[in-house]
PDB file of C-alpha atoms in Angstrom:
ATOM      1  CA  MET A  83      35.336  38.318 -32.078  1.00 38.00           C
ATOM      2  CA  SER A  84      33.393  36.400 -29.426  1.00 37.00           C
ATOM      3  CA  PHE A  85      30.172  37.868 -28.098  1.00 36.00           C
ATOM      4  CA  GLY A  86      30.055  35.457 -25.125  1.00 37.00           C
ATOM      5  CA  TYR A  87      26.903  33.671 -26.250  1.00 30.00           C
ATOM      6  CA  GLN A  88      26.328  29.976 -25.424  1.00 33.00           C
ATOM      7  CA  ILE A  89      23.762  27.809 -27.185  1.00 30.00           C
ATOM      8  CA  LEU A  90      22.002  25.571 -24.698  1.00 32.00           C
ATOM      9  CA  GLY A  91      20.820  22.129 -25.764  1.00 34.00           C
ATOM     10  CA  PHE A  92      18.811  19.560 -23.802  1.00 34.00           C
ATOM     11  CA  GLY A  93      20.827  18.336 -20.845  1.00 35.00           C
ATOM     12  CA  THR A  94      23.056  21.438 -20.686  1.00 32.00           C
ATOM     13  CA  VAL A  95      22.937  24.388 -18.328  1.00 33.00           C
ATOM     14  CA  ALA A  96      24.962  27.577 -18.553  1.00 33.00           C
ATOM     15  CA  ASP A  97      26.828  26.998 -15.289  1.00 37.00           C
ATOM     16  CA  GLY A  98      28.183  23.664 -16.489  1.00 40.00           C
ATOM     17  CA  GLY A  99      25.908  21.577 -14.215  1.00 50.00           C
ATOM     18  CA  GLY A 100      24.067  18.392 -15.069  1.00 56.00           C
ATOM     19  CA  PRO A 101      20.855  17.858 -17.043  1.00 70.00           C
ATOM     20  CA  PRO A 102      17.793  19.858 -16.017  1.00 87.00           C
ATOM     21  CA  PHE A 103      15.706  16.761 -15.225  1.00 93.00           C
ATOM     22  CA  MET A 104      16.360  13.914 -12.831  1.00 94.00           C
ATOM     23  CA  GLU A 105      17.638  10.584 -14.142  1.00 96.00           C
ATOM     24  CA  ALA A 106      17.105   7.317 -12.264  1.00 97.00           C
ATOM     25  CA  THR A 107      16.995   3.527 -12.564  1.00 98.00           C
ATOM     26  CA  GLY A 108      15.169   0.699 -10.807  1.00 98.00           C
ATOM     27  CA  GLY A 109      11.820  -1.064 -10.760  1.00 98.00           C
ATOM     28  CA  THR A 110       9.439  -1.254 -13.703  1.00 98.00           C
ATOM     29  CA  ILE A 111       9.597   2.055 -15.584  1.00 98.00           C
ATOM     30  CA  THR A 112       6.638   3.509 -17.477  1.00 98.00           C
ATOM     31  CA  THR A 113       5.854   6.991 -18.746  1.00 98.00           C
ATOM     32  CA  ASP A 114       2.842   9.242 -18.285  1.00 98.00           C
ATOM     33  CA  GLY A 115       3.239  12.288 -20.502  1.00 97.00           C
ATOM     34  CA  ASP A 116       6.367  14.139 -19.366  1.00 96.00           C
ATOM     35  CA  PHE A 117       6.746  11.970 -16.265  1.00 97.00           C
ATOM     36  CA  LYS A 118       8.495   8.682 -15.544  1.00 98.00           C
ATOM     37  CA  VAL A 119       7.004   6.246 -13.068  1.00 98.00           C
ATOM     38  CA  HIS A 120       9.087   3.589 -11.274  1.00 98.00           C
ATOM     39  CA  SER A 121       6.891   0.840  -9.779  1.00 98.00           C
ATOM     40  CA  PHE A 122       8.364  -1.684  -7.335  1.00 98.00           C
ATOM     41  CA  THR A 123       6.299  -4.823  -6.723  1.00 98.00           C
ATOM     42  CA  SER A 124       9.288  -6.621  -5.196  1.00 98.00           C
ATOM     43  CA  SER A 125      12.258  -5.353  -3.233  1.00 98.00           C
ATOM     44  CA  GLY A 126      15.056  -3.630  -5.140  1.00 98.00           C
ATOM     45  CA  THR A 127      16.990  -0.372  -5.480  1.00 98.00           C
ATOM     46  CA  PHE A 128      15.948   3.039  -6.799  1.00 98.00           C
ATOM     47  CA  THR A 129      19.090   4.840  -7.914  1.00 97.00           C
ATOM     48  CA  VAL A 130      19.155   8.554  -8.740  1.00 96.00           C
ATOM     49  CA  THR A 131      22.034   8.706 -11.210  1.00 95.00           C
ATOM     50  CA  ASN A 132      21.765  12.482 -11.689  1.00 92.00           C
ATOM     51  CA  SER A 133      19.575  14.722  -9.555  1.00 88.00           C
ATOM     52  CA  GLY A 134      19.555  17.493 -12.171  1.00 82.00           C
ATOM     53  CA  THR A 135      18.172  20.906 -11.402  1.00 81.00           C
ATOM     54  CA  GLN A 136      14.596  19.604 -11.140  1.00 77.00           C
ATOM     55  CA  SER A 137      14.767  16.627  -8.787  1.00 81.00           C
ATOM     56  CA  ASP A 138      11.384  16.642  -7.052  1.00 92.00           C
ATOM     57  CA  VAL A 139       9.503  13.344  -6.867  1.00 97.00           C
ATOM     58  CA  SER A 140       6.087  12.154  -5.803  1.00 98.00           C
ATOM     59  CA  TYR A 141       5.811   8.783  -4.086  1.00 98.00           C
ATOM     60  CA  LEU A 142       3.343   6.227  -2.803  1.00 98.00           C
ATOM     61  CA  VAL A 143       4.461   3.634  -0.244  1.00 99.00           C
ATOM     62  CA  VAL A 144       1.968   0.930   0.819  1.00 99.00           C
ATOM     63  CA  ALA A 145       2.829  -1.829   3.296  1.00 99.00           C
ATOM     64  CA  GLY A 146       1.570  -5.414   3.349  1.00 99.00           C
ATOM     65  CA  GLY A 147      -1.956  -6.000   4.683  1.00 98.00           C
ATOM     66  CA  GLY A 148      -2.765  -8.048   7.781  1.00 98.00           C
ATOM     67  CA  GLY A 149      -4.254 -11.527   7.603  1.00 98.00           C
ATOM     68  CA  GLY A 150      -7.849 -12.385   8.492  1.00 98.00           C
ATOM     69  CA  GLY A 151      -8.803 -14.132  11.735  1.00 96.00           C
ATOM     70  CA  ARG A 152     -10.495 -17.543  11.940  1.00 94.00           C
ATOM     71  CA  ASP A 153     -13.820 -18.658  13.480  1.00 93.00           C
ATOM     72  CA  ASP A 154     -15.971 -15.649  12.616  1.00 94.00           C
ATOM     73  CA  GLY A 155     -12.783 -13.637  13.003  1.00 96.00           C
ATOM     74  CA  GLY A 156     -11.939 -10.015  12.378  1.00 97.00           C
ATOM     75  CA  GLY A 157     -10.757  -8.854   8.983  1.00 98.00           C
ATOM     76  CA  GLY A 158      -7.120  -7.928   8.416  1.00 98.00           C
ATOM     77  CA  GLY A 159      -6.125  -4.280   8.555  1.00 98.00           C
ATOM     78  CA  ALA A 160      -4.729  -2.646   5.430  1.00 98.00           C
ATOM     79  CA  GLY A 161      -1.058  -1.860   5.120  1.00 98.00           C
ATOM     80  CA  GLY A 162       0.017   1.668   5.976  1.00 99.00           C
ATOM     81  CA  TYR A 163      -0.489   4.181   3.162  1.00 99.00           C
ATOM     82  CA  LEU A 164       1.944   7.082   2.728  1.00 98.00           C
ATOM     83  CA  THR A 165       2.065   9.525  -0.170  1.00 98.00           C
ATOM     84  CA  ALA A 166       3.806  12.857  -0.755  1.00 98.00           C
ATOM     85  CA  SER A 167       4.842  15.196  -3.558  1.00 97.00           C
ATOM     86  CA  SER A 168       7.604  17.770  -4.163  1.00 95.00           C
ATOM     87  CA  VAL A 169      10.189  15.674  -2.323  1.00 96.00           C
ATOM     88  CA  THR A 170      13.784  16.459  -3.324  1.00 94.00           C
ATOM     89  CA  LEU A 171      16.178  13.514  -3.654  1.00 94.00           C
ATOM     90  CA  ALA A 172      19.959  13.468  -3.747  1.00 93.00           C
ATOM     91  CA  ALA A 173      21.897  11.496  -6.364  1.00 94.00           C
ATOM     92  CA  GLN A 174      22.326   8.162  -4.553  1.00 95.00           C
ATOM     93  CA  ALA A 175      20.862   4.673  -4.190  1.00 98.00           C
ATOM     94  CA  TYR A 176      17.670   4.158  -2.151  1.00 98.00           C
ATOM     95  CA  THR A 177      16.871   0.656  -0.924  1.00 98.00           C
ATOM     96  CA  ILE A 178      13.282  -0.400  -1.613  1.00 98.00           C
ATOM     97  CA  THR A 179      11.596  -3.024   0.577  1.00 98.00           C
ATOM     98  CA  ILE A 180       8.162  -4.370  -0.318  1.00 99.00           C
ATOM     99  CA  GLY A 181       6.139  -5.616   2.642  1.00 98.00           C
ATOM    100  CA  ALA A 182       4.525  -9.053   2.566  1.00 98.00           C
ATOM    101  CA  GLY A 183       0.933  -9.713   3.514  1.00 98.00           C
ATOM    102  CA  GLY A 184       0.269 -11.370   6.859  1.00 98.00           C
ATOM    103  CA  SER A 185      -0.954 -14.962   6.936  1.00 98.00           C
ATOM    104  CA  GLY A 186      -4.523 -15.957   7.683  1.00 97.00           C
ATOM    105  CA  GLY A 187      -5.183 -17.497  11.095  1.00 93.00           C
ATOM    106  CA  THR A 188      -5.175 -21.245  11.704  1.00 87.00           C
ATOM    107  CA  THR A 189      -6.397 -23.552  14.487  1.00 78.00           C
ATOM    108  CA  SER A 190      -2.981 -23.288  16.119  1.00 75.00           C
ATOM    109  CA  SER A 191      -1.906 -19.706  15.334  1.00 80.00           C
ATOM    110  CA  ALA A 192      -3.309 -16.208  15.285  1.00 85.00           C
ATOM    111  CA  SER A 193      -3.488 -14.227  12.063  1.00 95.00           C
ATOM    112  CA  GLY A 194      -0.268 -12.541  10.968  1.00 97.00           C
ATOM    113  CA  ASP A 195       0.560  -8.867  10.643  1.00 98.00           C
ATOM    114  CA  GLY A 196       1.716  -7.454   7.317  1.00 98.00           C
ATOM    115  CA  THR A 197       5.309  -6.275   7.098  1.00 98.00           C
ATOM    116  CA  ASN A 198       6.616  -2.797   6.375  1.00 99.00           C
ATOM    117  CA  SER A 199       7.317  -1.266   2.971  1.00 99.00           C
ATOM    118  CA  ILE A 200      10.331   1.075   2.935  1.00 98.00           C
ATOM    119  CA  PHE A 201      11.596   3.747   0.544  1.00 98.00           C
ATOM    120  CA  GLY A 202      15.162   4.226   1.788  1.00 98.00           C
ATOM    121  CA  SER A 203      15.267   6.871   4.512  1.00 97.00           C
ATOM    122  CA  VAL A 204      12.398   8.745   2.833  1.00 98.00           C
ATOM    123  CA  ALA A 205       9.321   6.837   4.032  1.00 98.00           C
ATOM    124  CA  THR A 206       8.338   3.712   5.977  1.00 98.00           C
ATOM    125  CA  SER A 207       4.783   2.358   5.853  1.00 98.00           C
ATOM    126  CA  ILE A 208       3.752   0.027   8.674  1.00 99.00           C
ATOM    127  CA  GLY A 209       2.270  -3.398   7.974  1.00 98.00           C
ATOM    128  CA  GLY A 210      -1.445  -3.900   8.615  1.00 98.00           C
ATOM    129  CA  GLY A 211      -2.641  -5.546  11.822  1.00 98.00           C
ATOM    130  CA  GLY A 212      -4.012  -9.078  11.827  1.00 98.00           C
ATOM    131  CA  GLY A 213      -7.670  -9.747  12.610  1.00 97.00           C
ATOM    132  CA  GLY A 214      -8.831 -11.131  15.950  1.00 95.00           C
ATOM    133  CA  ASN A 215     -10.101 -14.676  16.519  1.00 91.00           C
ATOM    134  CA  GLN A 216     -11.492 -16.855  19.332  1.00 84.00           C
ATOM    135  CA  THR A 217      -8.161 -17.191  21.125  1.00 80.00           C
ATOM    136  CA  ALA A 218      -6.838 -13.674  20.480  1.00 77.00           C
ATOM    137  CA  ASN A 219     -10.004 -11.617  20.485  1.00 87.00           C
ATOM    138  CA  ALA A 220      -8.752  -8.086  19.873  1.00 94.00           C
ATOM    139  CA  GLY A 221      -7.596  -6.895  16.484  1.00 96.00           C
ATOM    140  CA  ARG A 222      -3.901  -6.206  16.163  1.00 97.00           C
ATOM    141  CA  SER A 223      -2.449  -2.746  15.621  1.00 98.00           C
ATOM    142  CA  GLY A 224      -0.659  -1.740  12.423  1.00 98.00           C
ATOM    143  CA  GLY A 225      -0.764   0.717   9.540  1.00 98.00           C
ATOM    144  CA  SER A 226      -4.493   0.098   9.757  1.00 98.00           C
ATOM    145  CA  GLY A 227      -5.779  -2.055  12.598  1.00 98.00           C
ATOM    146  CA  GLY A 228      -7.316  -5.499  12.330  1.00 98.00           C
ATOM    147  CA  GLY A 229     -10.963  -6.064  13.200  1.00 98.00           C
ATOM    148  CA  ALA A 230     -11.873  -7.673  16.522  1.00 96.00           C
ATOM    149  CA  ARG A 231     -13.563 -11.044  17.118  1.00 93.00           C
ATOM    150  CA  LEU A 232     -14.767  -9.947  20.551  1.00 91.00           C
ATOM    151  CA  GLY A 233     -13.113  -6.828  21.948  1.00 93.00           C
ATOM    152  CA  ASP A 234     -11.390  -3.764  20.560  1.00 96.00           C
ATOM    153  CA  GLY A 235     -10.257  -3.297  17.012  1.00 97.00           C
ATOM    154  CA  GLY A 236      -6.553  -2.796  16.423  1.00 98.00           C
ATOM    155  CA  ALA A 237      -5.172   0.732  16.527  1.00 98.00           C
ATOM    156  CA  ALA A 238      -3.842   2.469  13.417  1.00 98.00           C
ATOM    157  CA  THR A 239      -0.555   4.281  12.833  1.00 98.00           C
ATOM    158  CA  SER A 240      -1.162   8.032  12.762  1.00 98.00           C
ATOM    159  CA  GLY A 241      -1.335   9.372   9.217  1.00 98.00           C
ATOM    160  CA  GLN A 242      -1.252   5.907   7.630  1.00 98.00           C
ATOM    161  CA  GLY A 243      -4.654   4.332   8.167  1.00 98.00           C
ATOM    162  CA  ASN A 244      -7.631   3.717  10.447  1.00 98.00           C
ATOM    163  CA  ARG A 245      -8.536   1.400  13.302  1.00 98.00           C
ATOM    164  CA  GLY A 246     -10.240  -1.941  12.978  1.00 98.00           C
ATOM    165  CA  GLY A 247     -13.855  -2.378  14.012  1.00 98.00           C
ATOM    166  CA  ASN A 248     -14.761  -3.132  17.623  1.00 97.00           C
ATOM    167  CA  ASP A 249     -16.978  -6.132  18.390  1.00 95.00           C
ATOM    168  CA  SER A 250     -19.169  -6.752  21.438  1.00 93.00           C
ATOM    169  CA  THR A 251     -21.356  -9.520  20.012  1.00 85.00           C
ATOM    170  CA  GLY A 252     -19.030 -12.461  19.363  1.00 77.00           C
ATOM    171  CA  ASN A 253     -21.381 -13.598  16.599  1.00 81.00           C
ATOM    172  CA  GLN A 254     -19.228 -12.171  13.841  1.00 90.00           C
ATOM    173  CA  GLY A 255     -15.852 -10.589  13.333  1.00 95.00           C
ATOM    174  CA  SER A 256     -15.630  -6.887  12.651  1.00 97.00           C
ATOM    175  CA  GLY A 257     -14.071  -5.469   9.506  1.00 98.00           C
ATOM    176  CA  GLY A 258     -10.444  -4.416   9.290  1.00 98.00           C
ATOM    177  CA  GLY A 259      -9.491  -0.768   8.981  1.00 98.00           C
ATOM    178  CA  GLY A 260      -8.484   0.764   5.671  1.00 98.00           C
ATOM    179  CA  ALA A 261      -6.572   3.840   4.574  1.00 98.00           C
ATOM    180  CA  GLY A 262      -9.868   5.579   3.813  1.00 98.00           C
ATOM    181  CA  GLY A 263     -11.951   4.592   6.849  1.00 98.00           C
ATOM    182  CA  GLN A 264     -12.319   2.403   9.928  1.00 98.00           C
ATOM    183  CA  GLY A 265     -13.770  -1.078  10.043  1.00 98.00           C
ATOM    184  CA  THR A 266     -17.426  -1.339  10.998  1.00 97.00           C
ATOM    185  CA  ASP A 267     -18.133  -1.678  14.733  1.00 97.00           C
ATOM    186  CA  ASN A 268     -20.238  -4.789  15.460  1.00 95.00           C
ATOM    187  CA  GLY A 269     -20.398  -5.372  11.730  1.00 95.00           C
ATOM    188  CA  SER A 270     -18.242  -7.303   9.329  1.00 96.00           C
ATOM    189  CA  ASN A 271     -17.764  -4.727   6.566  1.00 98.00           C
ATOM    190  CA  ALA A 272     -14.262  -3.321   6.164  1.00 98.00           C
ATOM    191  CA  GLY A 273     -12.928   0.210   5.944  1.00 98.00           C
ATOM    192  CA  GLY A 274     -12.292   1.359   2.383  1.00 98.00           C
ATOM    193  CA  GLY A 275      -8.953   2.300   0.887  1.00 98.00           C
ATOM    194  CA  LEU A 276      -7.764   5.337  -1.040  1.00 98.00           C
ATOM    195  CA  THR A 277      -7.468   5.981  -4.764  1.00 98.00           C
ATOM    196  CA  SER A 278      -4.307   7.327  -6.398  1.00 98.00           C
ATOM    197  CA  SER A 279      -3.441   8.290  -9.982  1.00 98.00           C
ATOM    198  CA  ILE A 280       0.325   8.387  -9.440  1.00 98.00           C
ATOM    199  CA  THR A 281       0.876   5.928 -12.307  1.00 98.00           C
ATOM    200  CA  GLY A 282      -1.445   7.843 -14.641  1.00 98.00           C
ATOM    201  CA  SER A 283      -4.371   5.509 -13.973  1.00 97.00           C
ATOM    202  CA  SER A 284      -6.710   5.660 -10.996  1.00 98.00           C
ATOM    203  CA  VAL A 285      -6.179   2.654  -8.681  1.00 98.00           C
ATOM    204  CA  GLY A 286      -7.649   1.939  -5.241  1.00 98.00           C
ATOM    205  CA  ARG A 287      -5.350   0.428  -2.618  1.00 98.00           C
ATOM    206  CA  ALA A 288      -5.112  -0.296   1.122  1.00 99.00           C
ATOM    207  CA  GLY A 289      -8.682  -1.386   1.829  1.00 98.00           C
ATOM    208  CA  GLY A 290      -9.348  -3.470   4.949  1.00 98.00           C
ATOM    209  CA  GLY A 291     -10.423  -7.116   4.937  1.00 98.00           C
ATOM    210  CA  GLY A 292     -14.006  -8.155   5.609  1.00 98.00           C
ATOM    211  CA  GLY A 293     -14.916  -9.932   8.841  1.00 97.00           C
ATOM    212  CA  GLY A 294     -16.121 -13.527   9.063  1.00 96.00           C
ATOM    213  CA  ASN A 295     -19.822 -14.020   9.748  1.00 95.00           C
ATOM    214  CA  ARG A 296     -22.309 -16.741  10.645  1.00 91.00           C
ATOM    215  CA  GLY A 297     -24.376 -15.210   7.905  1.00 93.00           C
ATOM    216  CA  GLU A 298     -22.766 -13.663   4.844  1.00 93.00           C
ATOM    217  CA  GLY A 299     -19.163 -12.511   5.120  1.00 95.00           C
ATOM    218  CA  GLY A 300     -18.204  -8.853   5.293  1.00 97.00           C
ATOM    219  CA  THR A 301     -17.518  -6.839   2.167  1.00 97.00           C
ATOM    220  CA  ALA A 302     -14.280  -5.021   1.282  1.00 97.00           C
ATOM    221  CA  SER A 303     -12.926  -2.729  -1.428  1.00 97.00           C
ATOM    222  CA  ASP A 304      -9.676  -1.289  -2.806  1.00 98.00           C
ATOM    223  CA  GLY A 305      -7.698  -4.503  -2.598  1.00 98.00           C
ATOM    224  CA  GLY A 306      -9.154  -5.868   0.637  1.00 98.00           C
ATOM    225  CA  GLY A 307     -10.498  -9.423   0.714  1.00 98.00           C
ATOM    226  CA  LYS A 308     -14.118 -10.327   1.399  1.00 98.00           C
ATOM    227  CA  GLY A 309     -14.760 -12.240   4.629  1.00 98.00           C
ATOM    228  CA  GLY A 310     -16.148 -15.763   4.717  1.00 97.00           C
ATOM    229  CA  GLY A 311     -19.716 -16.608   5.734  1.00 96.00           C
ATOM    230  CA  THR A 312     -21.983 -19.587   6.202  1.00 94.00           C
ATOM    231  CA  SER A 313     -24.833 -18.409   3.977  1.00 93.00           C
ATOM    232  CA  GLY A 314     -25.166 -16.404   0.778  1.00 89.00           C
ATOM    233  CA  ASP A 315     -21.758 -15.827  -0.824  1.00 89.00           C
ATOM    234  CA  VAL A 316     -19.704 -17.821   1.651  1.00 95.00           C
ATOM    235  CA  THR A 317     -16.308 -17.683  -0.083  1.00 96.00           C
ATOM    236  CA  SER A 318     -13.544 -15.647   1.574  1.00 98.00           C
ATOM    237  CA  TYR A 319     -10.807 -13.835  -0.369  1.00 98.00           C
ATOM    238  CA  ALA A 320      -7.217 -12.795   0.199  1.00 98.00           C
ATOM    239  CA  GLY A 321      -6.074  -9.204  -0.063  1.00 98.00           C
ATOM    240  CA  THR A 322      -5.016  -8.368  -3.613  1.00 98.00           C
ATOM    241  CA  VAL A 323      -1.279  -8.533  -4.262  1.00 98.00           C
ATOM    242  CA  ASN A 324       0.593  -5.207  -4.414  1.00 98.00           C
ATOM    243  CA  THR A 325      -2.337  -3.235  -2.981  1.00 98.00           C
ATOM    244  CA  GLY A 326      -1.738  -3.732   0.752  1.00 98.00           C
ATOM    245  CA  GLY A 327      -5.344  -4.914   1.181  1.00 98.00           C
ATOM    246  CA  GLY A 328      -6.304  -6.743   4.359  1.00 98.00           C
ATOM    247  CA  GLY A 329      -7.157 -10.440   4.175  1.00 98.00           C
ATOM    248  CA  GLY A 330     -10.730 -11.651   4.538  1.00 98.00           C
ATOM    249  CA  ALA A 331     -11.585 -13.462   7.777  1.00 98.00           C
ATOM    250  CA  GLY A 332     -12.875 -16.987   8.063  1.00 96.00           C
ATOM    251  CA  ALA A 333     -16.361 -18.120   9.018  1.00 95.00           C
ATOM    252  CA  GLY A 334     -17.050 -20.115  12.170  1.00 90.00           C
ATOM    253  CA  ALA A 335     -18.281 -23.221  10.362  1.00 91.00           C
ATOM    254  CA  ALA A 336     -17.092 -24.852   7.179  1.00 90.00           C
ATOM    255  CA  VAL A 337     -19.525 -25.141   4.271  1.00 93.00           C
ATOM    256  CA  SER A 338     -19.223 -28.171   2.021  1.00 92.00           C
ATOM    257  CA  GLY A 339     -17.663 -27.340  -1.333  1.00 91.00           C
ATOM    258  CA  GLN A 340     -16.837 -23.771  -0.313  1.00 93.00           C
ATOM    259  CA  ASP A 341     -13.621 -22.178   0.948  1.00 95.00           C
ATOM    260  CA  ASN A 342     -14.538 -19.753   3.707  1.00 96.00           C
ATOM    261  CA  SER A 343     -11.261 -20.063   5.616  1.00 96.00           C
ATOM    262  CA  PRO A 344      -9.242 -16.983   6.751  1.00 97.00           C
ATOM    263  CA  LYS A 345      -7.025 -15.504   4.077  1.00 98.00           C
ATOM    264  CA  ALA A 346      -3.720 -13.635   3.826  1.00 98.00           C
ATOM    265  CA  GLY A 347      -3.281  -9.918   3.319  1.00 98.00           C
ATOM    266  CA  GLY A 348      -2.007  -8.492   0.047  1.00 98.00           C
ATOM    267  CA  SER A 349       1.619  -7.486  -0.464  1.00 98.00           C
ATOM    268  CA  GLY A 350       2.595  -3.813  -0.673  1.00 98.00           C
ATOM    269  CA  ILE A 351       4.022  -1.550  -3.361  1.00 99.00           C
ATOM    270  CA  VAL A 352       6.320   1.467  -3.801  1.00 99.00           C
ATOM    271  CA  ILE A 353       5.774   3.906  -6.687  1.00 99.00           C
ATOM    272  CA  ILE A 354       7.966   6.927  -7.519  1.00 98.00           C
ATOM    273  CA  ARG A 355       7.104   9.584 -10.126  1.00 98.00           C
ATOM    274  CA  TYR A 356       9.129  12.513 -11.507  1.00 97.00           C
ATOM    275  CA  GLN A 357       9.371  14.777 -14.557  1.00 95.00           C
ATOM    276  CA  PHE A 358      11.944  13.702 -17.142  1.00 94.00           C
ATOM    277  CA  GLN A 359      11.168  16.060 -20.033  1.00 92.00           C
ATOM    278  CA  ALA A 360       9.212  19.208 -20.823  1.00 87.00           C
TER     279      ALA A 360
END
């Protein structure tokens, strides 16, 4: 005689559906307790092979940071920063694009904007704006805006970052905007980024780049590069790779034995997290 009972094992549901937890491939996969984390530091594909009955994900999408301007230029703006949780995905492939950092300015070209990072149709983060310089004074718009050399800082994309610093002095470049704050007006310090623990460890990303200065270059944090100066710590730094940090700007005069030239923004990153066991 059958009593109609069914013993349920892992990966089985009474209605004959798929496993209770989502299954997926792509990127570098790590675990944090009962969660899997897919990190993409280069472009690729995130494929949900089975959406299961619990298919919610959290994600972080950071675009490439803008490059720093030359000649006491403005710092690069951070790449756009987008994060969300409890997002339901269908069983399909999602194309991942990792934005590149924008180039630092040269004597013949303005600083470059960062490029977008894309998580399929789910989220698109906008590349950071390049910093202003002597020939293109205003900061450029982007996820976060670049700092100005003399004029207005670049505008930010709503919900993704902050504007670059304005500058009315011409003696220094203003700091680039970051996901956590705007660049300093008439000052070379950059806007800070934001900290996330989506991988299981706390990491700061999407900080703006410091402005160039006839004194000491502007400071930065959360992946942004320090600006170049002509006194004190004169070295300028690029935005850190896979953080979307803005590039540090260059100083107006070279210093023997030191590299205070404008630097590139950091590349972006896409991170996806979901529960895979209980």
